[in-house]
Short mmCIF file of C-alpha atoms in Angstrom, two decimals:
data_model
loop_
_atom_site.label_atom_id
_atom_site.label_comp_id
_atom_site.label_asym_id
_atom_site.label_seq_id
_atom_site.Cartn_x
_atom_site.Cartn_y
_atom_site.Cartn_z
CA UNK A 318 -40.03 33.26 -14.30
CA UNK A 319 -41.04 33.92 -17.72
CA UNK A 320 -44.01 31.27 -19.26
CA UNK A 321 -45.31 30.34 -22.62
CA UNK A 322 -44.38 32.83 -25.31
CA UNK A 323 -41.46 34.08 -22.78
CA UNK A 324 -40.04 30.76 -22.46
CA UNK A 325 -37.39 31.11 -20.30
CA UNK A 326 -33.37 29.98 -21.23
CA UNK A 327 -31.95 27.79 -20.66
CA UNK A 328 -35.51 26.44 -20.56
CA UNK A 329 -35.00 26.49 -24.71
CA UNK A 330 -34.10 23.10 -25.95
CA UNK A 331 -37.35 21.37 -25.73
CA UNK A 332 -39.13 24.59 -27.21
CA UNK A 333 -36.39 24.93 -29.87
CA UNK A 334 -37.40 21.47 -30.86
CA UNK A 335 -40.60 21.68 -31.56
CA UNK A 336 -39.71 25.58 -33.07
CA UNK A 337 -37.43 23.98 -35.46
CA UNK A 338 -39.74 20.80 -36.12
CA UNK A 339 -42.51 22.97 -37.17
CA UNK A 340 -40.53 25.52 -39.11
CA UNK A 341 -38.87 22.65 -41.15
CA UNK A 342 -42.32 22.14 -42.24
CA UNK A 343 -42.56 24.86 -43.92
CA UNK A 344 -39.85 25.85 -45.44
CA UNK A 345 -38.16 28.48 -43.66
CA UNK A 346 -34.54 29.49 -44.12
CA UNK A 347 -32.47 28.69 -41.15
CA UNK A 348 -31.89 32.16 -40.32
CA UNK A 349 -35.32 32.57 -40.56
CA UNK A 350 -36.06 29.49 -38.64
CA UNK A 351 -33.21 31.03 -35.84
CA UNK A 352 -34.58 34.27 -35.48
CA UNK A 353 -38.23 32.85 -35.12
CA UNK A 354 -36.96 29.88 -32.28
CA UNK A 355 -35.20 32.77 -30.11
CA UNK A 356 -37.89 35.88 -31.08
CA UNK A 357 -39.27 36.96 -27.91
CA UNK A 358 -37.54 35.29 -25.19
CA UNK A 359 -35.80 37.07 -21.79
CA UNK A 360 -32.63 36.21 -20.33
CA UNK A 361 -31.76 36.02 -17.56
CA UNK A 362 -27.98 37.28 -16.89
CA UNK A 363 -25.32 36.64 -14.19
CA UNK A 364 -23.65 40.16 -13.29
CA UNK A 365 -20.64 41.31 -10.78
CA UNK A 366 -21.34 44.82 -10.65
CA UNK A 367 -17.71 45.97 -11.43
CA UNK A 368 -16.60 48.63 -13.59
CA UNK A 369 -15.66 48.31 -16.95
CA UNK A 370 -17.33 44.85 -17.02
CA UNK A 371 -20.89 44.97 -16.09
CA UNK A 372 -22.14 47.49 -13.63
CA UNK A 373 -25.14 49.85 -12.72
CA UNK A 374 -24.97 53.63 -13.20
CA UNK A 375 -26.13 56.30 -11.57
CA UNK A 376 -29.56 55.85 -12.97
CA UNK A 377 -29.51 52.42 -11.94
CA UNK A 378 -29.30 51.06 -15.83
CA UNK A 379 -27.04 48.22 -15.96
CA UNK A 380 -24.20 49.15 -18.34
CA UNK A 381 -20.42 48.25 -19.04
CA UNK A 382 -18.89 46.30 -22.16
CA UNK A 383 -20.26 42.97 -21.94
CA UNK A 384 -24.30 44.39 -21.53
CA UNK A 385 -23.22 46.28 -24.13
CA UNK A 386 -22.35 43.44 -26.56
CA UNK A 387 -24.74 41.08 -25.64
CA UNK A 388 -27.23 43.48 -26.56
CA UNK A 389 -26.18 43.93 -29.96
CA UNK A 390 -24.93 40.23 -30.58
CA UNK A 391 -28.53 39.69 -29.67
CA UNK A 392 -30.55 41.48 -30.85
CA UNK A 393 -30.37 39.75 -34.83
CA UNK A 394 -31.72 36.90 -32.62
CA UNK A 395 -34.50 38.69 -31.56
CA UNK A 396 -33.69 38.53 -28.03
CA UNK A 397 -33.91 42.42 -26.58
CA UNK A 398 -34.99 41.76 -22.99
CA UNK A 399 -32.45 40.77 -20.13
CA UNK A 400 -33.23 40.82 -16.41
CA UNK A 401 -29.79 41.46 -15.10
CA UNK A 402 -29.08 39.78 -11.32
CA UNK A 403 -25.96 40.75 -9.46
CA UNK A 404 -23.95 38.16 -7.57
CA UNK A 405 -20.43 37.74 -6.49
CA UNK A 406 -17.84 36.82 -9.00
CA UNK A 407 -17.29 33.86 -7.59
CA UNK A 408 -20.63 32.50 -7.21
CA UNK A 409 -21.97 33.32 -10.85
CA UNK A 410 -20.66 30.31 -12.63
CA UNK A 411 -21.91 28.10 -9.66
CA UNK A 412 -25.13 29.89 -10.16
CA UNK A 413 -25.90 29.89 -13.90
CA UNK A 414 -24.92 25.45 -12.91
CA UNK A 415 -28.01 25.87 -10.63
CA UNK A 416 -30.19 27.60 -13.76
CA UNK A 417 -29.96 31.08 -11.79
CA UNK A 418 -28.61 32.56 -14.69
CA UNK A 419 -29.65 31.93 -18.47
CA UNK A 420 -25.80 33.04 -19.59
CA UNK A 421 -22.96 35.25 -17.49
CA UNK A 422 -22.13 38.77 -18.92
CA UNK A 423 -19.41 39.69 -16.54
CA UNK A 424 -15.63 39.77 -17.67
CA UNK A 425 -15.03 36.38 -16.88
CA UNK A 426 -11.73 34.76 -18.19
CA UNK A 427 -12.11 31.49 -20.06
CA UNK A 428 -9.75 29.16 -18.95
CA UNK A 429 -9.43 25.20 -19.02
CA UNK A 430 -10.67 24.47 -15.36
CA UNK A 431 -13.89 26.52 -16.63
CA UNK A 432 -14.57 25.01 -19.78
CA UNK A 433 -14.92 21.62 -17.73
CA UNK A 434 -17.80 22.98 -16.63
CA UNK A 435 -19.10 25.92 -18.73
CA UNK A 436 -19.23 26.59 -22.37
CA UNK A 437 -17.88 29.90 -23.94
CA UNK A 438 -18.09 32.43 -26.72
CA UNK A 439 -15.40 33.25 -28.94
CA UNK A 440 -13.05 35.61 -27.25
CA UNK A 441 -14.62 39.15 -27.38
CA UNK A 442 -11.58 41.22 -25.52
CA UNK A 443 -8.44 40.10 -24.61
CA UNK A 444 -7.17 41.64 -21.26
CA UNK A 445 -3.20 42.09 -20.02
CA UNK A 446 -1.40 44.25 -18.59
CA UNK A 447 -1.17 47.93 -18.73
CA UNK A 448 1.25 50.67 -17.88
CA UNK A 449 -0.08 54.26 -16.42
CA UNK A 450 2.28 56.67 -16.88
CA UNK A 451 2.22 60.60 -16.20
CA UNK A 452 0.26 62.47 -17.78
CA UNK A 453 1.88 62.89 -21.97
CA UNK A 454 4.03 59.88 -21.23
CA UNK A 455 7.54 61.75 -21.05
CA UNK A 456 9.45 58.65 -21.42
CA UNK A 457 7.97 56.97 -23.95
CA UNK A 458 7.70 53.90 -21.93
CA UNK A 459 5.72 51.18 -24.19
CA UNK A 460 6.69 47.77 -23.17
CA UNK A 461 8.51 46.57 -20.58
CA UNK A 462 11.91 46.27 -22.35
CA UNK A 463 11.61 50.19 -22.23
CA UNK A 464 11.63 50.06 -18.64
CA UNK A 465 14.65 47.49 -18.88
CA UNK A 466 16.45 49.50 -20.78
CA UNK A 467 16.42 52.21 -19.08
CA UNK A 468 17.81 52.20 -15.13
CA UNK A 469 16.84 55.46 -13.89
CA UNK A 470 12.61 54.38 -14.74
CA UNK A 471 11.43 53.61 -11.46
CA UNK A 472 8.28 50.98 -11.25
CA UNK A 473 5.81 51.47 -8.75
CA UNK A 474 4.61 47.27 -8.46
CA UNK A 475 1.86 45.97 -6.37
CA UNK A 476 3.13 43.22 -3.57
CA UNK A 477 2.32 40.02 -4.84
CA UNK A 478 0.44 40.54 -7.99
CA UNK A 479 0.86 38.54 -11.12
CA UNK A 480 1.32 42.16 -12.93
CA UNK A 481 4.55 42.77 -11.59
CA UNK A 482 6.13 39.11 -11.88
CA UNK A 483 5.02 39.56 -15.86
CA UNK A 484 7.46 43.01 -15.56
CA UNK A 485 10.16 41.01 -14.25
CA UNK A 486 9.73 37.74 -16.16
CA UNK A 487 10.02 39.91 -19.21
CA UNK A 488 13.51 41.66 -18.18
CA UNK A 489 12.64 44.47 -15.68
CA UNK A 490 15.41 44.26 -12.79
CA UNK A 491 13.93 43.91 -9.45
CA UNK A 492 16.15 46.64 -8.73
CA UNK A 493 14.20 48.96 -10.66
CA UNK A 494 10.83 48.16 -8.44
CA UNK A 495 9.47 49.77 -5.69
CA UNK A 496 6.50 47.70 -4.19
CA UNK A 497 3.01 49.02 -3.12
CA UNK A 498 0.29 47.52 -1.25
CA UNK A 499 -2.45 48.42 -3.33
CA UNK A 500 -2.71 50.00 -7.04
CA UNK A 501 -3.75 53.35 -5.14
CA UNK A 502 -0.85 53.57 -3.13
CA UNK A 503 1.28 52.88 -6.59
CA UNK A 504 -0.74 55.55 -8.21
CA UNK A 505 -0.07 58.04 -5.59
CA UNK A 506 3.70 57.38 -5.85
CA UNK A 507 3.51 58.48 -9.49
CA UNK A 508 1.86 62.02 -8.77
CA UNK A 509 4.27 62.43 -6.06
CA UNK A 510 7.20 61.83 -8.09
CA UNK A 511 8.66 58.90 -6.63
CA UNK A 512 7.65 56.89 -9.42
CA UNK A 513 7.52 56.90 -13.43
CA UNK A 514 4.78 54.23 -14.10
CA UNK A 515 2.88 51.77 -12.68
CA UNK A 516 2.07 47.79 -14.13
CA UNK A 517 -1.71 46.58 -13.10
CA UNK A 518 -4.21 45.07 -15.08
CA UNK A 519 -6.54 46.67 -17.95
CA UNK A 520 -9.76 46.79 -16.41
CA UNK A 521 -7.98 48.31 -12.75
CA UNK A 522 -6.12 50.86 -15.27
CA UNK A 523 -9.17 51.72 -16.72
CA UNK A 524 -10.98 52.11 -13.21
CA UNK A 525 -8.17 54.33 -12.12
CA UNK A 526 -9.25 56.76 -14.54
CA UNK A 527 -12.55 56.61 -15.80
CA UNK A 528 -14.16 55.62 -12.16
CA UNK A 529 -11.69 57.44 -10.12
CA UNK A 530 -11.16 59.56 -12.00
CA UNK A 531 -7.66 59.91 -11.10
CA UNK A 532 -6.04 63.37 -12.78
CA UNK A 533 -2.04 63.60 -14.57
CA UNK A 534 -1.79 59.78 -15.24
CA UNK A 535 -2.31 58.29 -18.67
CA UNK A 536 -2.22 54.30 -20.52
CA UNK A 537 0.73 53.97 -22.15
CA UNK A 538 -0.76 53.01 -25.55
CA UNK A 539 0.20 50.96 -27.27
CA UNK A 540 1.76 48.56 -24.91
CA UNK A 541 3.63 45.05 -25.31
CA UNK A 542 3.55 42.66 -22.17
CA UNK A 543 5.13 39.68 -21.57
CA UNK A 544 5.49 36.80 -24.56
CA UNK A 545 4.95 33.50 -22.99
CA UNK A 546 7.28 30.93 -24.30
CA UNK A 547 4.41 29.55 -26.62
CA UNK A 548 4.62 32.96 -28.20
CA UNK A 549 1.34 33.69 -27.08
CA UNK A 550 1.27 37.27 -25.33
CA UNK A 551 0.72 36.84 -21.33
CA UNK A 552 -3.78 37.44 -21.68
CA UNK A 553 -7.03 36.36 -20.01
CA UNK A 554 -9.62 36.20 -23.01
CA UNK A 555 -12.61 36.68 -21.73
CA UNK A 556 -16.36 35.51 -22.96
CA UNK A 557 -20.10 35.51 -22.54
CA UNK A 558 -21.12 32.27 -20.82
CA UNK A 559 -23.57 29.45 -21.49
CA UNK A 560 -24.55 26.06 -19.53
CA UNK A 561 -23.33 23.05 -21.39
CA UNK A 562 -26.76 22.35 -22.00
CA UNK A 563 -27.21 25.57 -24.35
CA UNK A 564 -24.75 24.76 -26.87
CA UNK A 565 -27.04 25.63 -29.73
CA UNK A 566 -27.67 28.96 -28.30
CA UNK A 567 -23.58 29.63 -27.56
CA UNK A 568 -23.61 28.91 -31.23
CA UNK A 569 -25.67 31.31 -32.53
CA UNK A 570 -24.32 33.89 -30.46
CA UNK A 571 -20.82 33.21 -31.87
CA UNK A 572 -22.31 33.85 -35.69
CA UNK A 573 -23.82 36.90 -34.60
CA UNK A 574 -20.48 37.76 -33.03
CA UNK A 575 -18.71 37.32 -36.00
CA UNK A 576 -20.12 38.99 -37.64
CA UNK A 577 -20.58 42.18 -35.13
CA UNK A 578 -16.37 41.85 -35.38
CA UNK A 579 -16.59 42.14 -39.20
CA UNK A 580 -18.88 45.01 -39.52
CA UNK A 581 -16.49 46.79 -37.27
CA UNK A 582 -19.44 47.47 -34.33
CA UNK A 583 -17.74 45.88 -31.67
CA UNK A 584 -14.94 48.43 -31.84
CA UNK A 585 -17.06 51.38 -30.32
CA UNK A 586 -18.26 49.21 -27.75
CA UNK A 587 -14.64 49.12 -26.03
CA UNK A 588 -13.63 52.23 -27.19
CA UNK A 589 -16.85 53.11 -24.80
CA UNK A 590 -15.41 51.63 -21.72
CA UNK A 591 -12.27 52.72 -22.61
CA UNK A 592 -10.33 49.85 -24.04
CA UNK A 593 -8.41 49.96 -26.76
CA UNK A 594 -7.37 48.13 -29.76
CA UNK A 595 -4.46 46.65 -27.81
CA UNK A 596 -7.56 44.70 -26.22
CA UNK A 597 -8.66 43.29 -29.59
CA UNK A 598 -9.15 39.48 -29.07
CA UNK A 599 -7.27 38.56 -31.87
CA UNK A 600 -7.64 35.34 -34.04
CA UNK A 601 -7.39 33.04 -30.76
CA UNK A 602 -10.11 30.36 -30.48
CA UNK A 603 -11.59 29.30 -27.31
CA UNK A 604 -10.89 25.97 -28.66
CA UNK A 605 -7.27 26.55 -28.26
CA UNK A 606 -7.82 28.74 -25.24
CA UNK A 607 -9.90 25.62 -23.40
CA UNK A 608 -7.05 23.45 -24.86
CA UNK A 609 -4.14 25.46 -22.79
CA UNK A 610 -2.91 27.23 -25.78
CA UNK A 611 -3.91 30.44 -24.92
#
């Protein structure tokens, strides 16, 4: 634990008190003021270790899209140190309740049940489903009304998985799907030829190729999902994440997000990890999202 000038978070509120009741005095902008009351400070951040999310390399430095933007969505605050602690997915949001964790960096969805107990960021990436196709995409398969439309494309789906209902809520026969175990086994089936494409999820799509590193499959990009009836496309927004009690720190990070959007710098971040502007969050709030109109 971190102790005077490293005051730890969510430790803040009292310090940022007395931060903010002496700045007042004299005079400083509240940028100024902002910068000052966070200057310094380490957090400490909930991790899964899973590729594209939040993962260590090779060299043991913790990298993937969300340490990635909470650097820079930071760093205006003055925050630049983060001790990074790996847990289960499941247990992070349990642990950043028990003060484990300043904030969770990890690909985690916001949905209502959560923001009962959590509070968000704005949306940063908005995750669906994907196609992979063979390699160059012979045929020009982009949604999955061009599967439907077509009755010799052959689907590889997985058994059970909510990627494959999406393909046949939105019109793909069931006649047209072969199902797989796992999203290996679906993969294989394309390189073998007894399969054109397979549905799975963005961040499994981009693990198939950029951590295995799997050879004559490509996205199809662009690519249009399922439309709930809301009109909403069928996404998981996901978000950095903050104890209740840290609300004035959630909102700073959302200005400095902002405004990393408008300058156009979080774009290279997912083009890093491989997602792609089909990912782009959109103008969804996580008002709406926590609301059930997501």
């Amino acid at each position: 634990m971190t102790i005077t000038t490293r005051c730890r978070l969510p430790l803040l509120l009292a310090c940022a008190f007395t931060a903010l009741s002496a700045f007042a005095g004299l005079g400083a902008s509240p940028a100024q003021a902002q910068s000052s009351e966070w200057a310094g400070k380490k957090l400490v951040v909930g991790i899964h270790n899973r590729t594209p999310w939040a993962y260590r390399d090779k060299d043991n430095k913790v990298v993937g899209i969300h340490p990635d933007v909470i650097r820079a969505v930071f760093a205006p605050l003055g925050v630049k140190e983060f001790e990074f602690v790996v847990s289960d997915f499941g247990a992070m949001i349990p642990g950043l309740l028990a003060s484990r964790f300043d904030i969770i960096a990890s690909g985690v969805a916001i949905t209502p049940p959560r923001c009962e107990q959590v509070l968000f960021s704005e949306p940063d990436v908005a995750v669906g489903d994907s196609l992979l196709v063979k390699k160059g995409n012979p045929l020009n398969l982009h949604s999955y009304e061009d599967i439907a439309k077509n009755p010799k494309v052959r689907l590889a789906g997985g058994r059970g998985s909510e990627n494959t209902k999406n393909a046949i809520a939105a019109g793909v026969p069931e006649s047209q799907i072969a199902l797989f175990p796992n999203n290996e086994a679906a993969v294989s089936a394309i390189l073998a030829d007894r399969a054109d494409v397979t549905t799975l999820s963005v961040p499994s799509a981009i693990g198939v190729i950029d951590e295995q590193k799997v050879e004559g499959v490509e996205r199809a990009v662009p690519f249009k999902g399922l439309i709930k009836p809301n009109g909403q496309p069928a996404k998981l927004y996901t978000g950095t994440v903050f104890p209740k009690s840290s609300a004035k720190l959630r909102d700073a990070y959302n200005a400095e997000l902002a405004k990393l959007r408008a300058s156009g710098g979080l774009k290279p971040i997912m083009e890093k990890y491989n997602f792609t502007a089909d990912e782009d969050a959109g103008a969804i709030t996580t008002a709406q999202i926590c609301a059930g109109n997501g």
